[in-house]
Coordinates of C-alpha atoms and ligand atoms in Angstrom, one line a residue:
X1 CA 4.6 -17.9 -2.3
X2 CA 5.3 -14.5 -0.7
X3 CA 2.9 -11.8 -1.7
X4 CA 3.3 -8.1 -1.0
X5 CA -0.3 -6.9 -0.5
X6 CA -1.7 -3.5 -1.2
X7 CA -0.7 -2.1 2.2
X8 CA 3.0 -3.0 1.4
X9 CA 3.1 -5.9 3.9
X10 CA 4.4 -9.3 3.1
X11 CA 2.1 -12.3 3.4
X12 CA 2.6 -15.9 2.5
X13 CA -0.1 -17.5 0.4
X14 CA -0.4 -20.5 -1.8
X15 CA -0.7 -19.7 -5.5
X16 CA -1.1 -22.1 -8.4
X17 CA 0.9 -20.4 -11.1
X18 CA 0.0 -20.2 -14.8
X19 CA 2.6 -18.6 -16.9
X20 CA 0.2 -17.2 -19.6
X21 CA -2.0 -15.0 -17.4
X22 CA 0.2 -12.8 -15.3
X23 CA -2.7 -10.6 -14.0
X24 CA -5.2 -13.4 -13.1
X25 CA -4.9 -13.1 -9.4
X26 CA -4.2 -9.4 -9.4
X27 CA -0.6 -10.3 -8.8
X28 CA 2.6 -9.2 -10.6
X29 CA 5.7 -11.5 -10.2
X30 CA 8.9 -9.9 -8.8
X31 CA 10.9 -11.9 -11.3
X32 CA 10.0 -13.4 -14.7
X33 CA 11.5 -16.8 -14.0
X34 CA 10.1 -19.0 -11.1
X35 CA 9.0 -16.1 -9.0
X36 CA 9.2 -16.4 -5.2
X37 CA 7.5 -13.1 -4.5
X38 CA 4.7 -11.2 -6.1
X39 CA 3.2 -7.8 -5.8
X40 CA -0.4 -6.7 -5.5
X41 CA -1.2 -5.0 -8.8
X42 CA -3.1 -2.0 -7.2
X43 CA 0.1 -1.4 -5.2
X44 CA 2.2 -1.2 -8.3
X45 CA -0.3 0.8 -10.2
X46 CA -0.3 3.4 -7.4
X47 CA 3.5 3.5 -7.5
X48 CA 3.7 3.9 -11.3
X49 CA 1.2 6.7 -11.3
X50 CA 2.9 8.5 -8.4
X51 CA 6.3 8.1 -10.1
X52 CA 5.1 9.4 -13.5
X53 CA 3.1 12.3 -12.0
X54 CA 5.2 13.2 -8.9
X55 CA 8.6 11.5 -9.6
X56 CA 8.3 9.5 -6.4
X57 CA 11.3 7.2 -5.9
X58 CA 11.1 3.6 -4.7
X59 CA 12.6 4.8 -1.3
X60 CA 10.0 7.6 -1.0
X61 CA 7.2 5.2 -1.9
X62 CA 8.3 2.7 0.7
X63 CA 8.5 5.3 3.4
X64 CA 5.1 6.7 2.5
X65 CA 3.6 3.2 3.0
X66 CA 5.5 3.0 6.3
X67 CA 3.8 6.0 7.8
X68 CA 0.5 5.4 6.2
X69 CA 0.2 1.7 7.1
X70 CA 2.4 1.5 10.2
X71 CA 5.0 -0.8 8.7
X72 CA 8.0 -1.8 10.7
X73 CA 11.5 -0.9 9.5
X74 CA 12.1 -4.5 8.6
X75 CA 8.9 -4.6 6.5
X76 CA 10.0 -1.4 4.7
X77 CA 13.4 -2.9 3.9
X78 CA 11.8 -6.0 2.5
X79 CA 9.5 -4.0 0.4
X80 CA 12.3 -1.8 -0.8
X81 CA 14.5 -4.8 -1.8
X82 CA 11.6 -6.3 -3.7
X83 CA 10.7 -3.1 -5.6
X84 CA 14.2 -2.0 -6.8
X85 CA 14.6 -4.9 -9.2
X86 CA 13.5 -5.3 -12.9
X87 CA 9.9 -5.9 -12.2
X88 CA 8.7 -2.3 -12.0
X89 CA 10.0 -1.4 -15.5
X90 CA 8.5 -4.6 -16.9
X91 CA 5.2 -3.8 -15.2
X92 CA 5.2 -0.3 -16.7
X93 CA 6.0 -1.7 -20.1
X94 CA 3.3 -4.3 -19.8
X95 CA 0.7 -1.5 -19.2
X96 CA 2.1 0.5 -22.1
X97 CA 1.6 -2.5 -24.4
X98 CA -1.9 -3.1 -23.1
X99 CA -2.9 0.5 -23.6
X100 CA -1.3 1.0 -27.0
X101 CA -1.8 -2.5 -28.5
X102 CA 1.3 -2.0 -30.6
X103 CA 2.1 -5.7 -30.3
X104 CA -1.2 -6.6 -32.0
X105 CA -1.1 -3.9 -34.7
X106 CA 2.2 -2.0 -35.2
X107 CA 0.4 0.6 -37.2
X108 CA -1.5 1.8 -34.2
X109 CA -0.4 5.0 -32.5
X110 CA 2.1 4.1 -29.7
X111 CA 1.6 7.5 -28.1
X112 CA 4.3 9.3 -30.2
X113 CA 2.1 10.7 -32.9
X114 CA 0.5 14.1 -32.5
X115 CA -3.2 14.0 -33.3
X116 CA -3.2 17.6 -34.5
X117 CA 0.0 17.9 -36.6
X118 CA -0.3 17.3 -40.4
X119 CA 0.7 13.8 -41.5
X120 CA 1.3 15.0 -45.0
X121 CA 1.0 18.2 -47.1
X122 CA 1.4 20.9 -44.6
X123 CA 3.5 22.9 -42.2
X124 CA 4.8 21.3 -39.0
X125 CA 6.3 23.6 -36.3
X126 CA 8.8 21.9 -34.1
X127 CA 10.8 23.3 -31.2
X128 CA 14.2 22.0 -30.2
X129 CA 16.1 22.5 -27.0
X130 CA 18.9 21.0 -24.8
X131 CA 18.6 20.2 -21.1
X132 CA 21.8 19.8 -19.1
X133 CA 20.0 18.6 -15.9
X134 CA 19.1 15.1 -17.3
X135 CA 22.5 13.6 -16.7
X136 CA 23.6 10.1 -15.8
X137 CA 26.5 9.3 -13.5
X138 CA 29.1 7.0 -15.0
X139 CA 29.2 5.1 -11.7
X140 CA 25.5 4.1 -11.9
X141 CA 26.3 0.8 -13.6
X142 CA 25.8 -0.7 -17.1
X143 CA 23.0 -2.5 -18.8
X144 CA 23.2 -5.9 -20.2
X145 CA 19.8 -5.7 -22.0
X146 CA 18.5 -3.1 -24.4
X147 CA 15.7 -0.7 -23.2
X148 CA 12.3 -2.3 -23.4
X149 CA 11.1 0.7 -25.4
X150 CA 13.9 0.5 -27.9
X151 CA 14.2 3.7 -29.9
X152 CA 10.6 4.8 -29.3
X153 CA 11.6 8.3 -28.0
X154 CA 15.4 8.2 -27.8
X155 CA 17.3 7.6 -31.0
X156 CA 20.0 5.0 -31.4
X157 CA 23.2 6.3 -29.7
X158 CA 25.4 4.7 -32.3
X159 CA 23.7 6.6 -35.0
X160 CA 24.3 9.9 -33.1
X161 CA 28.0 9.1 -32.5
X162 CA 28.5 8.3 -36.2
X163 CA 26.9 11.6 -37.1
X164 CA 29.1 13.5 -34.6
X165 CA 32.2 11.9 -36.1
X166 CA 31.1 13.0 -39.6
X167 CA 30.4 16.5 -38.4
X168 CA 33.5 17.4 -36.5
X169 CA 33.4 21.0 -37.9
X170 CA 30.2 21.7 -36.1
X171 CA 32.0 21.3 -32.8
X172 CA 30.8 24.3 -30.8
X173 CA 28.4 27.1 -31.4
X174 CA 31.3 29.6 -31.9
X175 CA 29.4 32.8 -32.6
X176 CA 27.8 33.4 -29.3
X177 CA 25.1 35.9 -29.9
X178 CA 22.9 34.7 -27.1
X179 CA 23.7 35.0 -23.4
X180 CA 21.4 32.2 -22.2
X181 CA 23.7 29.3 -23.1
X182 CA 26.9 30.5 -21.4
X183 CA 26.1 29.0 -18.0
X184 CA 25.1 25.7 -19.4
X185 CA 28.4 25.4 -21.3
X186 CA 30.4 26.0 -18.2
X187 CA 28.5 23.6 -16.1
X188 CA 28.6 20.8 -18.7
X189 CA 32.3 21.1 -19.1
X190 CA 33.0 21.1 -15.3
X191 CA 31.0 18.0 -14.6
X192 CA 31.6 16.1 -17.8
X193 CA 34.3 13.9 -16.3
X194 CA 32.0 12.0 -14.0
X195 CA 29.0 11.8 -16.3
X196 CA 28.5 9.6 -19.3
X197 CA 25.3 11.4 -20.3
X198 CA 25.7 15.2 -19.9
X199 CA 22.2 16.1 -21.0
X200 CA 19.3 15.4 -23.3
X201 CA 18.5 17.1 -26.6
X202 CA 14.9 17.0 -27.6
X203 CA 12.2 18.0 -30.1
X204 CA 8.5 18.5 -29.6
X205 CA 5.8 19.7 -32.0
X206 CA 3.9 23.0 -31.5
X207 CA 1.3 21.1 -29.5
X208 CA 4.0 20.0 -27.2
X209 CA 3.9 16.3 -28.0
X210 CA 7.4 14.9 -27.5
X211 CA 8.9 13.8 -30.8
X212 CA 12.5 12.8 -30.6
X213 CA 15.3 12.8 -28.0
X214 CA 19.0 12.3 -28.0
X215 CA 21.4 11.6 -25.1
X216 CA 24.2 14.0 -25.2
X217 CA 27.7 12.8 -24.3
X218 CA 29.5 16.0 -25.0
X219 CA 28.7 19.6 -24.3
X220 CA 26.5 21.8 -26.5
X221 CA 27.4 20.9 -30.0
X222 CA 25.7 22.2 -33.2
X223 CA 25.8 18.6 -34.4
X224 CA 22.9 17.7 -32.1
X225 CA 20.4 20.1 -33.5
X226 CA 21.6 19.3 -37.0
X227 CA 21.2 15.6 -36.3
X228 CA 17.7 16.1 -35.0
X229 CA 16.7 18.3 -38.0
X230 CA 18.1 15.8 -40.4
X231 CA 16.3 13.0 -38.7
X232 CA 13.0 14.9 -38.6
X233 CA 13.4 15.7 -42.3
X234 CA 14.0 12.0 -43.0
X235 CA 10.9 11.1 -41.2
X236 CA 8.7 13.4 -43.2
X237 CA 10.4 12.6 -46.5
X238 CA 8.0 12.5 -49.5
X239 CA 5.2 13.8 -47.4
X240 CA 5.4 17.4 -48.6
X241 CA 5.8 18.8 -45.1
X242 CA 7.5 22.1 -44.5
X243 CA 9.4 21.9 -41.3
X244 CA 9.5 25.1 -39.2
X245 CA 12.2 24.7 -36.6
X246 CA 12.3 26.9 -33.5
X247 CA 15.5 26.7 -31.6
X248 CA 17.3 29.0 -29.1
X249 CA 20.3 29.5 -31.4
X250 CA 18.6 28.9 -34.7
X251 CA 20.6 32.0 -36.0
X252 CA 23.9 30.1 -35.3
X253 CA 22.6 27.0 -37.0
X254 CA 21.6 29.1 -40.1
X255 CA 25.0 30.8 -40.3
X256 CA 26.7 27.4 -39.9
X257 CA 24.6 25.9 -42.8
X258 CA 25.5 28.9 -45.0
X259 CA 29.2 28.7 -44.1
X260 CA 29.5 25.0 -44.6
X261 CA 28.1 25.5 -48.1
X262 CA 25.1 23.2 -47.4
X263 CA 22.7 26.1 -47.3
X264 CA 19.3 25.8 -45.6
X265 CA 17.2 23.1 -47.2
X266 CA 14.1 24.5 -49.1
X267 CA 11.7 22.7 -46.9
X268 CA 12.9 24.2 -43.6
X269 CA 12.5 27.6 -41.9
X270 CA 14.4 28.5 -38.8
X271 CA 13.3 30.8 -36.0
X272 CA 14.2 31.7 -32.4
X273 CA 11.6 31.3 -29.6
X274 CA 9.6 34.5 -28.8
X275 CA 11.2 35.1 -25.4
X276 CA 14.7 33.7 -26.0
X277 CA 15.1 36.1 -28.9
X278 CA 15.5 39.0 -26.6
X279 CA 18.8 37.6 -25.5
X280 CA 20.1 38.0 -29.0
X281 CA 21.6 40.9 -30.9
X282 CA 19.2 43.2 -32.7
X283 CA 19.6 41.7 -36.2
X284 CA 18.7 38.3 -34.9
X285 CA 15.6 39.7 -33.2
X286 CA 14.4 41.1 -36.5
X287 CA 15.4 38.2 -38.7
X288 CA 14.5 35.2 -36.4
X289 CA 11.7 36.1 -34.0
X290 CA 8.7 33.8 -34.3
X291 CA 6.6 36.9 -33.9
X292 CA 8.0 38.5 -37.0
X293 CA 8.3 35.5 -39.3
X294 CA 5.6 34.3 -41.6
X295 CA 4.0 30.9 -40.9
X296 CA 4.7 30.6 -37.2
X297 CA 1.4 32.0 -36.0
X298 CA 1.3 32.6 -32.3
X299 CA 3.5 29.7 -31.5
X300 CA 6.0 31.0 -28.9
X301 CA 8.4 28.1 -29.5
X302 CA 9.0 27.7 -25.7
X303 CA 7.2 24.3 -25.6
X304 CA 10.4 22.4 -24.8
X305 CA 11.0 24.6 -21.8
X306 CA 7.6 23.5 -20.5
X307 CA 8.4 19.9 -21.3
X308 CA 11.7 20.2 -19.4
X309 CA 10.0 21.6 -16.4
X310 CA 8.2 18.3 -16.2
X311 CA 11.0 15.9 -17.3
X312 CA 13.8 17.5 -15.4
X313 CA 12.2 16.4 -12.1
X314 CA 13.0 12.8 -13.1
X315 CA 16.8 13.6 -13.1
X316 CA 17.0 13.0 -9.4
X317 CA 16.0 9.4 -9.9
X318 CA 17.4 8.7 -13.4
X319 CA 20.9 10.0 -12.8
X320 CA 21.5 6.9 -10.6
X321 CA 20.0 4.4 -13.0
X322 CA 21.5 2.0 -15.5
X323 CA 21.3 3.2 -19.1
X324 CA 18.4 1.0 -20.2
X325 CA 16.3 1.5 -17.0
X326 CA 16.9 5.3 -17.3
X327 CA 15.8 5.3 -21.0
X328 CA 12.7 3.3 -20.2
X329 CA 11.6 5.5 -17.3
X330 CA 12.3 8.7 -19.3
X331 CA 10.4 7.2 -22.3
X332 CA 7.5 6.3 -20.1
X333 CA 7.6 9.8 -18.6
X334 CA 7.5 11.3 -22.1
X335 CA 4.7 9.1 -23.2
X336 CA 2.8 10.1 -20.1
X337 CA 3.4 13.8 -20.9
X338 CA 2.2 13.1 -24.5
X339 CA -1.0 11.5 -23.1
X340 CA -1.6 14.5 -21.0
X341 CA -1.1 16.8 -24.0
X342 CA -3.2 14.8 -26.4
X343 CA -6.0 14.2 -23.9
X344 CA -6.3 18.0 -23.2
X345 CA -5.7 19.0 -26.9
X346 CA -9.3 19.9 -27.5
X347 CA -9.3 22.3 -24.5
X348 CA -5.9 23.8 -25.2
X349 CA -6.7 24.3 -28.9
X350 CA -9.9 26.0 -28.0
X351 CA -8.1 28.3 -25.6
X352 CA -5.4 29.1 -28.2
X353 CA -8.1 29.9 -30.8
X354 CA -9.8 32.2 -28.4
X355 CA -6.6 34.1 -27.7
X356 CA -5.8 34.3 -31.4
Ligands
ZN1 ZN1 -3.0 -20.7 -18.7
ZN2 ZN1 1.5 18.5 -32.9
ZN3 ZN1 21.2 35.2 -32.6

């Protein structure tokens, strides 16, 4: 069998295979069925950490090893061809399952639950935002298999499409009282022809734990925030949770809900983030600033902007990926971000308390 050792070089060794213990020799197979090549696990671990933390691409990683370990160009090409297959996403997923133990006990936290938000009877502050950088090119292929993570972070696209069809009236945010969105709208229309995902709409809690994400296939439509709000409400049904939603154009959402006759549900409050609100007309600044409304504390509502500044760096890699691979990498990235947030929650909460 051929083994790619921790320097990135290919060696030939004899390995007696046993299907039930993939990590026994510290090797990870390049393919699930009758593998001919295997990787050293420390090598893959290094790659996974580098890709989650610094968005290193396979190509970048191979070239790094080339200069660090004096690989020849032929060795780099062999390494590249071995690494671009399925095995990396399976490896990442295997580690996720090992860490979260969700296979053994589905009730365990899979990394999507915020330790600090109320699970029942309380107020939950969530921030919503769209990002038009996290696109996918139509020419980047199709997937035959579903993402390994399923709908852990990204909701089912069929669900969203059905919702969009049912809510045709909420086509575009017509009353444009904020100037921030204009550029995004233009860009998303110009490029939409070559892209099948034009951006990502997401929600995080006030502690910046990622909650829910939607692939957008059309420009900015009010139906996306409405869908996410509906879905969040459905998730905290019967739990006596008051949802406080902070969104760049919450004022437009509010006036849409009033106009359509639905009204704002009693268990929701809407607000505009503390900095974005200055792009709005004066009445909005008074009515919707998180600094002026009750119950929002000192939450600035800009948590999604901070999350995007991490996640958008993956766009360079994910825009060229197949739909399932892309969702798996973005989900793993979000889980990584969530781990960072929940591990540091004690410190960040202490800091926030001090400021307050
Ligand atoms: Zn065995
Ligand atoms: Zn939280
Ligand atoms: Zn406004």
